[in-house]
Amino acid sequence: MKVKFLIALMLGLAFNVNGQQIKIAFEVSEDAPTISKHIYGHFAEHLGRSIYDGFYVGDTSTIPNKDGIRIDIIEALKEIKIPNLRWPGGCFADTYHWKDGIGLKDDRPTMVNAWWGGVTEDNSFGTHDFLNLCEELGAEPFISGNVGSGSVKDFSDWLQYTNHAEGSPMAQLRKENGREEPWNVKFWGIGNEMWGCGGNMTVEYYADLYKQYSTFLTSWENENNLYRIAAGASGDDYHWTEVLMRDVPKSLIEAVGLHHYAVIDQDWGNKGSATQYDEEIYFKSMKEALRMEEFISKHSEVMDKYDPENKIDLVVDEWGGWYDVEEGTNPGFLYQQNTMRDAMIAGATLNIFNNHSERVKMANLAQTVNVLQAVVLTKGEKMILTPTYYVFKMYTVHHDAQLLPVYFDSPKYTFQGESIPAISVSASKDEAGKTNISLVNIDAKKEHKVIFDLEGLDVNNIEGKILKSEKIQDHNTFDDPDKINISEFKDFKLIKGKLEVSLPPFSVVVLSSK
Ligand code: AHR
């Protein structure tokens, strides 16, 4: 393998110097990890118009709905095979008291959503609504529990309410509220961003709290197979991961989280417009997004030190582009448009996750509807799908497929003397033996040509799909909802096991063997 890698690298460098085609080699190995479909997860927080006036319009709405959830959203998310949905936050999670969201809707207490716009939350969307929505979607629920302002008892009661078949007071309460069978929620986040909105804690303090919450959530042996995710670091806080890995016994933890948002220069006071930007800003966004590679590699290094057997997963439970809100909208609602720049962020980030699928087993784009890098935007009865949505649609081919590690040296995307890799690639082989390759060219101006060596892959026929547009700022609007959509891609040649592909500037391509 190493020899093949070196040859590929040398060839790649040779091609690169000549400024022509880049050679890409695969490692075909039965030991390669599976790309967990949960890498393609989503996130729905009680924030702005994500739940209310987003997913949930209520069952008296004139917008077609099933138990108050928009049918068009359900259908759109099924189409991208949404594997899991994280809820109720985010920062909201550590303020949320789940018992306020069960029972008769009219009797539910209200609260103020202090993190997000100070609006009144009437708790009309609660545990039953969320878990029934997940069932409808065929997605696994991922509940982030309240550690910051909750209690161990409340948290373990929540689990009993959702997962106990019978025999416990919480199971009885669930039945009284109209749900006989438990939902059996597997994924549980133990708090969120504990270094910030979760309680401004040190990791040393949180590690002790984590152990306490985690202990009372399940049995000693965790026979019911809960998947407990420790609230993780932001970006390059490797100390956070180090302490969790060092201090939490492996019997109490299944995964460690990580959050990274592509905020230009990490200047949170000046994030820039989602649609009005020039190439300099675009370049900076891409530079920030690609840091995901560095963060995952370095957090994985720390994890390898304490967990060489790879028993604990890395879960990137918040990621995406974050800009200033759209003009005239509530600053606390985080409503932003979604352009081809976001498609580049999505395509490149998902390739990074795929290529790290040995350690990264789950991820959640922030967020699903009307918030941050959303896949769906709504306005009254209208709904549009964003460029990011189409990237998720194209990449469904990788769900639970076996990774085909790729080796190449990317050409550079250079802007004003600074360079970042222009091309990102990941590949997999699915159960039916089909090979799928996803490629992203983030270069705003240049087409790049690549050649794949398909030796050992038994590929004779290929079909392609592309997401591209005229300008990087292009996006779908409520007046022009189909400006950006997937189209057929034919700019490739397959000759004697060599696949030559020409990638247009700022495009996402998926090639699949037939
Ligand atoms: O996704 C929006 C917010 O970003 C989440 O609530 C929080 O966890 C993060 O800071």
Coordinates of C-alpha atoms and ligand atoms in Angstrom, one line a residue:
M1 CA 0.0 0.0 0.0
K2 CA 2.8 2.4 1.0
V3 CA 4.6 1.9 -2.3
K4 CA 1.4 2.6 -4.2
F5 CA 0.9 5.7 -2.2
L6 CA 4.4 7.0 -2.9
I7 CA 4.1 6.3 -6.6
A8 CA 0.7 8.1 -6.7
L9 CA 2.2 11.0 -4.8
M10 CA 5.2 11.2 -7.1
L11 CA 3.0 11.1 -10.2
G12 CA 0.6 13.6 -8.6
L13 CA 3.4 16.0 -7.9
A14 CA 4.8 15.6 -11.4
F15 CA 1.5 16.4 -13.0
N16 CA 0.9 19.2 -10.5
V17 CA 4.2 21.0 -11.4
N18 CA 3.2 20.9 -15.1
G19 CA -0.1 22.5 -14.1
Q20 CA -2.0 19.8 -15.9
Q21 CA -3.9 16.7 -14.8
I22 CA -3.7 15.5 -11.2
K23 CA -3.4 11.8 -10.7
I24 CA -5.5 10.2 -8.0
A25 CA -5.0 6.6 -6.8
F26 CA -7.3 4.5 -4.6
E27 CA -6.4 2.0 -2.0
V28 CA -8.6 -1.0 -2.5
S29 CA -8.7 -2.8 0.9
E30 CA -11.2 -5.0 2.7
D31 CA -10.1 -3.4 6.0
A32 CA -11.2 0.1 5.0
P33 CA -13.9 1.5 7.4
T34 CA -17.5 2.0 6.6
I35 CA -18.7 5.5 6.1
S36 CA -21.5 5.7 8.7
K37 CA -24.7 7.2 7.3
H38 CA -24.9 9.2 10.5
I39 CA -22.2 11.5 9.1
Y40 CA -25.0 12.9 7.1
G41 CA -27.1 13.9 10.2
H42 CA -29.0 17.1 10.7
F43 CA -29.9 19.4 13.6
A44 CA -33.1 21.2 14.6
E45 CA -32.9 23.6 17.5
H46 CA -35.7 25.7 19.1
L47 CA -34.1 28.7 17.5
G48 CA -35.7 31.3 15.3
R49 CA -37.9 29.7 12.6
S50 CA -36.4 26.3 12.8
I51 CA -39.2 24.5 14.7
Y52 CA -42.0 27.1 14.9
D53 CA -42.9 28.5 11.4
G54 CA -40.4 26.0 10.1
F55 CA -40.9 22.3 10.7
Y56 CA -43.9 22.9 12.8
V57 CA -46.9 24.9 11.7
G58 CA -49.5 23.3 14.0
D59 CA -52.3 20.9 12.9
T60 CA -54.8 23.8 12.3
S61 CA -52.5 25.4 9.7
T62 CA -53.7 25.6 6.1
I63 CA -50.2 24.5 5.0
P64 CA -50.4 20.7 4.4
N65 CA -49.1 19.0 7.5
K66 CA -49.0 15.7 9.4
D67 CA -49.7 16.3 13.1
G68 CA -48.5 19.9 12.6
I69 CA -45.3 19.1 10.7
R70 CA -45.1 20.4 7.1
I71 CA -45.4 17.5 4.7
D72 CA -43.2 19.2 2.1
I73 CA -40.3 19.3 4.6
I74 CA -40.9 15.6 5.6
E75 CA -40.8 14.6 1.9
A76 CA -37.7 16.7 1.2
L77 CA -35.8 15.2 4.1
K78 CA -36.8 11.7 3.2
E79 CA -35.4 12.3 -0.2
I80 CA -31.9 12.9 1.2
K81 CA -32.4 9.9 3.5
I82 CA -31.9 11.9 6.7
P83 CA -30.3 9.4 9.1
N84 CA -30.5 11.3 12.4
L85 CA -31.9 14.5 13.8
R86 CA -30.4 16.3 16.8
W87 CA -32.8 18.2 19.1
P88 CA -33.7 20.5 21.0
G89 CA -30.3 22.4 20.9
G90 CA -27.6 23.7 20.8
C91 CA -27.6 26.3 23.5
F92 CA -31.3 25.9 24.0
A93 CA -30.8 22.3 25.2
D94 CA -29.2 23.4 28.5
T95 CA -32.2 25.6 29.2
Y96 CA -34.9 23.1 28.2
H97 CA -37.0 21.2 30.7
W98 CA -38.6 18.4 28.9
K99 CA -41.5 17.9 31.3
D100 CA -42.8 21.3 30.1
G101 CA -43.3 19.9 26.6
I102 CA -45.5 16.9 27.4
G103 CA -49.2 16.5 28.1
L104 CA -52.1 18.7 26.9
K105 CA -50.7 21.5 24.7
D106 CA -52.9 24.1 26.3
D107 CA -51.7 23.2 29.8
R108 CA -48.0 23.5 29.0
P109 CA -46.0 26.2 30.8
T110 CA -44.2 28.8 28.6
M111 CA -40.6 29.9 28.9
V112 CA -38.4 32.6 27.5
N113 CA -35.9 31.5 24.9
A114 CA -33.1 33.5 26.4
W115 CA -30.4 32.5 23.9
W116 CA -32.4 33.0 20.7
G117 CA -34.2 36.3 20.5
G118 CA -35.8 36.3 23.9
V119 CA -39.1 35.1 22.4
T120 CA -41.7 33.1 24.3
E121 CA -41.5 29.4 23.8
D122 CA -45.0 27.9 24.4
N123 CA -43.6 24.3 24.4
S124 CA -46.2 23.2 21.9
F125 CA -43.5 21.2 20.1
G126 CA -42.2 18.7 22.6
T127 CA -40.8 15.2 23.1
H128 CA -43.8 13.3 21.4
D129 CA -43.7 15.7 18.4
F130 CA -40.0 15.3 17.9
L131 CA -39.9 11.6 18.3
N132 CA -42.9 11.0 16.1
L133 CA -41.3 13.3 13.5
C134 CA -38.2 11.1 13.6
E135 CA -40.3 8.0 13.1
E136 CA -42.1 9.6 10.2
L137 CA -38.7 10.5 8.6
G138 CA -37.1 7.1 9.3
A139 CA -34.4 9.0 11.1
E140 CA -32.7 8.2 14.5
P141 CA -33.4 10.8 17.1
F142 CA -30.4 12.4 18.8
I143 CA -31.5 14.1 22.0
S144 CA -29.2 16.7 23.7
G145 CA -30.0 16.6 27.4
N146 CA -29.9 19.5 29.8
V147 CA -26.8 19.4 32.0
G148 CA -26.2 23.2 32.4
S149 CA -29.5 24.0 34.2
G150 CA -31.1 20.6 34.7
S151 CA -30.6 17.7 37.1
V152 CA -29.4 14.1 36.9
K153 CA -32.9 13.0 37.9
D154 CA -34.6 15.0 35.1
F155 CA -32.2 13.6 32.6
S156 CA -32.7 10.0 33.6
D157 CA -36.4 10.5 33.9
W158 CA -36.4 11.7 30.2
L159 CA -34.6 8.5 29.2
Q160 CA -37.1 6.4 31.2
Y161 CA -40.0 8.3 29.5
T162 CA -38.7 7.6 26.0
N163 CA -37.2 4.2 26.5
H164 CA -38.8 2.2 29.3
A165 CA -41.4 -0.2 28.0
E166 CA -43.2 -0.4 31.3
G167 CA -42.8 -0.7 35.0
S168 CA -41.5 2.8 35.7
P169 CA -43.4 5.9 36.6
M170 CA -42.1 7.6 33.5
A171 CA -43.2 4.8 31.2
Q172 CA -46.7 5.0 32.9
L173 CA -46.8 8.8 32.3
R174 CA -45.9 8.3 28.6
K175 CA -48.7 5.8 28.2
E176 CA -51.1 8.3 29.9
N177 CA -50.0 10.9 27.3
G178 CA -51.0 8.6 24.5
R179 CA -47.9 6.7 23.5
E180 CA -47.9 3.0 24.4
E181 CA -44.6 1.8 22.9
P182 CA -41.2 3.3 23.9
W183 CA -39.3 5.1 21.2
N184 CA -36.0 3.6 22.3
V185 CA -33.8 6.6 21.7
K186 CA -30.2 5.5 21.3
F187 CA -28.2 8.8 20.8
W188 CA -27.9 11.1 23.8
G189 CA -25.8 14.2 24.0
I190 CA -24.7 15.0 27.6
G191 CA -25.1 18.7 27.5
N192 CA -23.9 21.1 24.8
E193 CA -20.9 23.5 24.5
M194 CA -20.2 23.2 28.2
W195 CA -17.3 25.6 27.8
G196 CA -19.8 28.3 26.7
C197 CA -23.6 28.5 26.7
G198 CA -23.8 25.1 28.5
G199 CA -22.4 26.7 31.7
N200 CA -19.0 28.2 31.1
M201 CA -17.3 25.3 32.7
T202 CA -13.7 24.1 32.6
V203 CA -13.4 20.6 31.1
E204 CA -12.1 19.3 34.3
Y205 CA -15.3 20.2 36.1
Y206 CA -17.5 19.0 33.1
A207 CA -15.6 15.6 33.0
D208 CA -16.9 14.9 36.6
L209 CA -20.4 16.1 35.7
Y210 CA -20.3 14.0 32.6
K211 CA -19.5 10.9 34.6
Q212 CA -22.3 11.5 37.0
Y213 CA -25.0 12.1 34.2
S214 CA -23.7 9.2 32.1
T215 CA -23.7 6.8 35.1
F216 CA -27.4 7.4 35.9
L217 CA -28.5 7.2 32.3
T218 CA -28.0 3.5 31.9
S219 CA -26.9 0.3 33.6
W220 CA -23.3 -0.5 34.5
E221 CA -22.8 -2.6 31.4
N222 CA -25.0 -0.3 29.2
E223 CA -26.9 -3.4 28.0
N224 CA -29.4 -1.3 26.3
N225 CA -26.7 0.1 24.1
L226 CA -27.1 3.8 24.6
Y227 CA -24.7 6.0 22.7
R228 CA -23.6 8.7 25.0
I229 CA -21.9 11.7 23.4
A230 CA -19.8 14.0 25.6
A231 CA -20.2 17.7 24.8
G232 CA -17.0 18.4 22.9
A233 CA -14.5 21.1 22.0
S234 CA -14.8 24.0 19.7
G235 CA -12.2 24.0 16.9
D236 CA -8.7 23.6 18.1
D237 CA -9.3 23.1 21.9
Y238 CA -7.4 19.9 22.0
H239 CA -7.1 20.1 25.8
W240 CA -10.8 19.6 26.0
T241 CA -10.7 16.3 24.2
E242 CA -7.5 15.3 26.1
V243 CA -9.2 15.6 29.5
L244 CA -12.4 13.8 28.5
M245 CA -10.4 11.0 26.9
R246 CA -8.0 10.8 29.9
D247 CA -10.6 11.1 32.8
V248 CA -13.8 9.4 31.6
P249 CA -13.7 5.6 31.9
K250 CA -14.4 4.0 28.6
S251 CA -17.4 2.2 30.1
L252 CA -19.2 5.5 30.4
I253 CA -18.7 7.1 27.0
E254 CA -19.3 6.2 23.4
A255 CA -18.3 9.4 21.6
V256 CA -16.8 12.9 22.1
G257 CA -18.2 15.9 20.2
L258 CA -16.6 18.6 18.2
H259 CA -18.0 21.9 16.9
H260 CA -16.6 24.0 14.1
Y261 CA -18.3 26.9 12.2
A262 CA -16.7 28.4 9.1
V263 CA -16.8 32.0 10.3
I264 CA -14.5 34.3 8.3
D265 CA -11.3 35.0 10.3
Q266 CA -13.3 33.7 13.3
D267 CA -14.5 37.3 13.6
W268 CA -17.9 36.7 15.2
G269 CA -18.8 40.4 15.2
N270 CA -18.4 40.7 11.5
K271 CA -19.4 37.5 9.7
G272 CA -20.4 39.1 6.4
S273 CA -23.4 38.7 4.2
A274 CA -24.6 35.3 3.1
T275 CA -25.1 36.4 -0.5
Q276 CA -23.1 39.7 -1.0
Y277 CA -19.4 38.7 -1.0
D278 CA -16.4 39.0 -3.3
E279 CA -13.7 36.4 -4.0
E280 CA -11.6 37.5 -1.1
I281 CA -14.4 36.7 1.4
Y282 CA -15.2 33.5 -0.5
F283 CA -11.6 32.4 -0.2
K284 CA -11.5 33.2 3.5
S285 CA -14.7 31.2 4.1
M286 CA -13.2 28.2 2.3
K287 CA -10.0 28.5 4.3
E288 CA -12.0 28.3 7.5
A289 CA -14.2 25.4 6.3
L290 CA -11.1 23.4 5.3
R291 CA -9.7 23.8 8.8
M292 CA -12.1 20.9 9.6
E293 CA -9.4 18.6 8.2
E294 CA -6.8 19.9 10.7
F295 CA -9.2 19.8 13.6
I296 CA -10.3 16.3 13.0
S297 CA -6.8 15.0 12.4
K298 CA -5.5 16.6 15.6
H299 CA -8.5 15.6 17.8
S300 CA -8.1 12.1 16.4
E301 CA -4.4 12.1 17.4
V302 CA -5.4 12.9 20.9
M303 CA -8.0 10.2 20.9
D304 CA -5.6 7.7 19.4
K305 CA -3.3 8.2 22.4
Y306 CA -5.9 7.2 24.9
D307 CA -8.0 4.9 22.7
P308 CA -5.7 3.1 20.2
E309 CA -8.4 0.5 19.7
N310 CA -10.7 3.1 18.3
K311 CA -13.6 2.4 20.7
I312 CA -14.7 6.0 21.2
D313 CA -16.0 7.9 18.2
L314 CA -15.7 11.6 17.2
V315 CA -19.0 13.2 16.5
V316 CA -19.0 16.6 14.8
D317 CA -22.4 17.5 16.1
E318 CA -22.4 21.1 14.8
W319 CA -20.7 22.4 11.6
G320 CA -21.4 24.7 8.7
G321 CA -21.1 28.3 7.4
W322 CA -22.3 31.1 9.6
Y323 CA -22.9 34.7 8.3
D324 CA -24.8 37.8 9.3
V325 CA -28.6 37.4 9.3
E326 CA -30.6 38.5 6.3
E327 CA -31.5 42.2 6.4
G328 CA -34.7 42.9 8.4
T329 CA -34.7 39.6 10.2
N330 CA -34.4 39.1 14.0
P331 CA -30.6 38.9 14.8
G332 CA -31.4 36.2 17.3
F333 CA -33.0 34.0 14.6
L334 CA -29.9 33.3 12.6
Y335 CA -31.7 33.2 9.3
Q336 CA -29.3 33.3 6.3
Q337 CA -29.5 32.5 2.6
N338 CA -27.4 29.7 1.1
T339 CA -25.3 30.1 -2.0
M340 CA -22.9 28.0 -4.1
R341 CA -20.3 28.9 -1.4
D342 CA -22.3 26.8 1.0
A343 CA -22.4 24.0 -1.5
M344 CA -18.6 24.1 -1.6
I345 CA -18.4 24.1 2.2
A346 CA -20.8 21.1 2.4
G347 CA -19.1 19.1 -0.4
A348 CA -15.6 19.6 1.0
T349 CA -16.6 19.0 4.6
L350 CA -18.5 15.8 3.9
N351 CA -15.5 14.6 1.9
I352 CA -13.3 15.3 5.0
F353 CA -15.7 13.3 7.2
N354 CA -15.8 10.4 4.8
N355 CA -12.1 10.2 4.6
H356 CA -11.9 10.2 8.4
S357 CA -14.7 7.7 8.8
E358 CA -12.5 5.4 10.9
R359 CA -13.0 7.9 13.8
V360 CA -15.8 10.2 12.7
K361 CA -19.0 8.2 13.0
M362 CA -21.6 11.0 13.1
A363 CA -22.0 14.7 12.3
N364 CA -24.8 17.2 12.2
L365 CA -25.1 20.1 9.9
A366 CA -26.2 23.3 11.6
Q367 CA -29.1 23.5 10.9
T368 CA -31.9 21.9 9.0
V369 CA -34.7 24.5 8.4
N370 CA -34.4 28.4 8.3
V371 CA -31.3 28.5 10.5
L372 CA -27.6 28.9 9.5
Q373 CA -26.5 26.6 6.7
A374 CA -30.1 25.2 6.2
V375 CA -31.0 22.6 3.6
V376 CA -34.6 24.0 3.6
L377 CA -35.9 27.5 3.7
T378 CA -39.6 28.4 4.1
K379 CA -41.7 31.5 3.6
G380 CA -45.4 31.1 4.4
E381 CA -46.6 28.2 2.4
K382 CA -43.5 28.2 0.1
M383 CA -40.5 26.1 0.6
I384 CA -37.1 26.1 -1.3
L385 CA -34.2 23.6 -1.3
T386 CA -30.8 25.1 -1.0
P387 CA -27.5 24.3 -2.8
T388 CA -26.5 22.5 0.4
Y389 CA -29.5 20.3 0.2
Y390 CA -28.5 19.1 -3.3
V391 CA -25.0 18.2 -2.1
F392 CA -26.6 16.0 0.6
K393 CA -28.8 14.5 -2.0
M394 CA -25.8 13.7 -4.3
Y395 CA -23.8 12.2 -1.4
T396 CA -26.5 9.7 -0.3
V397 CA -24.5 7.2 -2.3
H398 CA -21.9 7.1 0.4
H399 CA -24.3 6.2 3.2
D400 CA -23.0 3.1 4.9
A401 CA -20.7 2.3 2.0
Q402 CA -17.1 1.1 2.4
L403 CA -14.5 3.9 2.2
L404 CA -12.0 3.8 -0.7
P405 CA -9.1 5.8 0.6
V406 CA -7.8 8.2 -2.1
Y407 CA -4.2 9.5 -2.5
F408 CA -3.4 12.6 -4.5
D409 CA -1.7 15.9 -4.2
S410 CA -4.3 18.7 -4.8
P411 CA -3.6 21.6 -7.1
K412 CA -3.7 24.9 -5.3
Y413 CA -6.4 27.5 -5.3
T414 CA -4.4 30.7 -5.0
F415 CA -5.8 34.1 -4.1
Q416 CA -3.6 37.2 -3.4
G417 CA -0.5 35.0 -2.7
E418 CA -2.3 32.6 -0.3
S419 CA -3.0 29.0 -1.3
I420 CA -5.4 26.3 -0.2
P421 CA -6.1 22.9 -1.8
A422 CA -8.5 23.3 -4.7
I423 CA -9.8 19.8 -5.0
S424 CA -11.3 17.5 -2.5
V425 CA -12.2 13.9 -3.1
S426 CA -13.7 10.9 -1.3
A427 CA -14.9 7.6 -2.7
S428 CA -16.7 4.5 -1.5
K429 CA -17.9 1.1 -2.7
D430 CA -21.5 0.3 -1.8
E431 CA -23.1 -3.0 -1.0
A432 CA -24.0 -3.7 -4.6
G433 CA -20.3 -3.2 -5.5
K434 CA -20.9 0.2 -7.2
T435 CA -18.0 2.7 -6.9
N436 CA -19.0 6.3 -6.1
I437 CA -16.6 9.2 -6.2
S438 CA -17.4 12.7 -4.9
L439 CA -15.3 15.6 -6.1
V440 CA -15.3 19.3 -5.2
N441 CA -13.4 22.0 -7.0
I442 CA -13.6 25.1 -4.8
D443 CA -11.4 27.2 -7.1
A444 CA -13.5 30.3 -8.0
K445 CA -12.0 30.7 -11.4
K446 CA -10.1 27.6 -12.7
E447 CA -11.2 24.3 -14.1
H448 CA -9.1 21.4 -12.8
K449 CA -8.4 18.1 -14.5
V450 CA -7.9 14.9 -12.6
I451 CA -7.2 11.3 -13.6
F452 CA -8.3 8.4 -11.5
D453 CA -6.5 5.1 -11.7
L454 CA -9.4 2.6 -11.3
E455 CA -7.2 -0.4 -11.2
G456 CA -8.8 -3.2 -9.2
L457 CA -12.2 -1.6 -9.1
D458 CA -13.9 -3.3 -12.0
V459 CA -15.5 -0.1 -13.3
N460 CA -16.6 -0.1 -17.0
N461 CA -19.4 2.4 -17.2
I462 CA -19.8 5.6 -15.4
E463 CA -22.6 8.2 -14.9
G464 CA -22.1 11.6 -13.5
K465 CA -24.0 14.4 -11.7
I466 CA -23.0 18.0 -11.1
L467 CA -24.0 21.0 -9.0
K468 CA -22.7 24.2 -10.6
S469 CA -23.9 27.7 -11.4
E470 CA -22.6 30.8 -13.2
K471 CA -21.6 32.8 -10.1
I472 CA -20.5 31.7 -6.6
Q473 CA -23.1 34.0 -5.1
D474 CA -25.9 32.2 -6.9
H475 CA -28.7 30.8 -4.8
N476 CA -32.3 29.7 -5.0
T477 CA -35.0 32.2 -4.0
F478 CA -38.7 31.9 -3.4
D479 CA -39.2 33.6 -6.9
D480 CA -36.6 31.5 -8.6
P481 CA -36.5 28.2 -6.6
D482 CA -34.8 26.1 -9.2
K483 CA -31.9 28.2 -10.3
I484 CA -29.5 25.7 -8.7
N485 CA -30.3 22.0 -9.1
I486 CA -28.4 18.8 -9.9
S487 CA -27.8 18.2 -13.6
E488 CA -26.2 15.4 -15.6
F489 CA -22.4 15.6 -15.9
K490 CA -20.6 14.2 -18.9
D491 CA -17.2 15.9 -18.9
F492 CA -15.2 12.7 -18.3
K493 CA -13.6 9.9 -20.3
L494 CA -13.0 6.3 -19.2
I495 CA -10.2 4.7 -21.2
K496 CA -8.5 1.5 -20.1
G497 CA -9.1 1.9 -16.4
K498 CA -8.2 5.5 -16.4
L499 CA -10.9 8.0 -15.7
E500 CA -10.2 11.6 -16.8
V501 CA -12.4 14.3 -15.3
S502 CA -12.6 18.0 -16.0
L503 CA -14.0 19.8 -13.0
P504 CA -15.5 23.3 -13.6
P505 CA -14.8 26.1 -11.1
F506 CA -16.8 25.9 -7.9
S507 CA -18.6 22.7 -8.7
V508 CA -19.5 19.5 -6.9
V509 CA -19.5 16.3 -9.0
V510 CA -20.5 12.7 -8.1
L511 CA -19.4 9.9 -10.4
S512 CA -20.9 6.5 -10.1
S513 CA -20.2 3.2 -11.7
K514 CA -23.2 1.6 -13.5
Ligands
AHR1 O1 -26.2 26.3 16.0 C1 -26.4 27.5 16.7 C2 -25.6 27.5 18.0 O2 -24.3 27.5 17.8 C3 -25.9 26.4 18.9 O3 -27.1 26.6 19.7 C4 -24.7 26.4 19.8 O4 -24.4 25.1 20.3 C5 -23.6 26.9 18.9 O5 -22.9 27.8 19.5

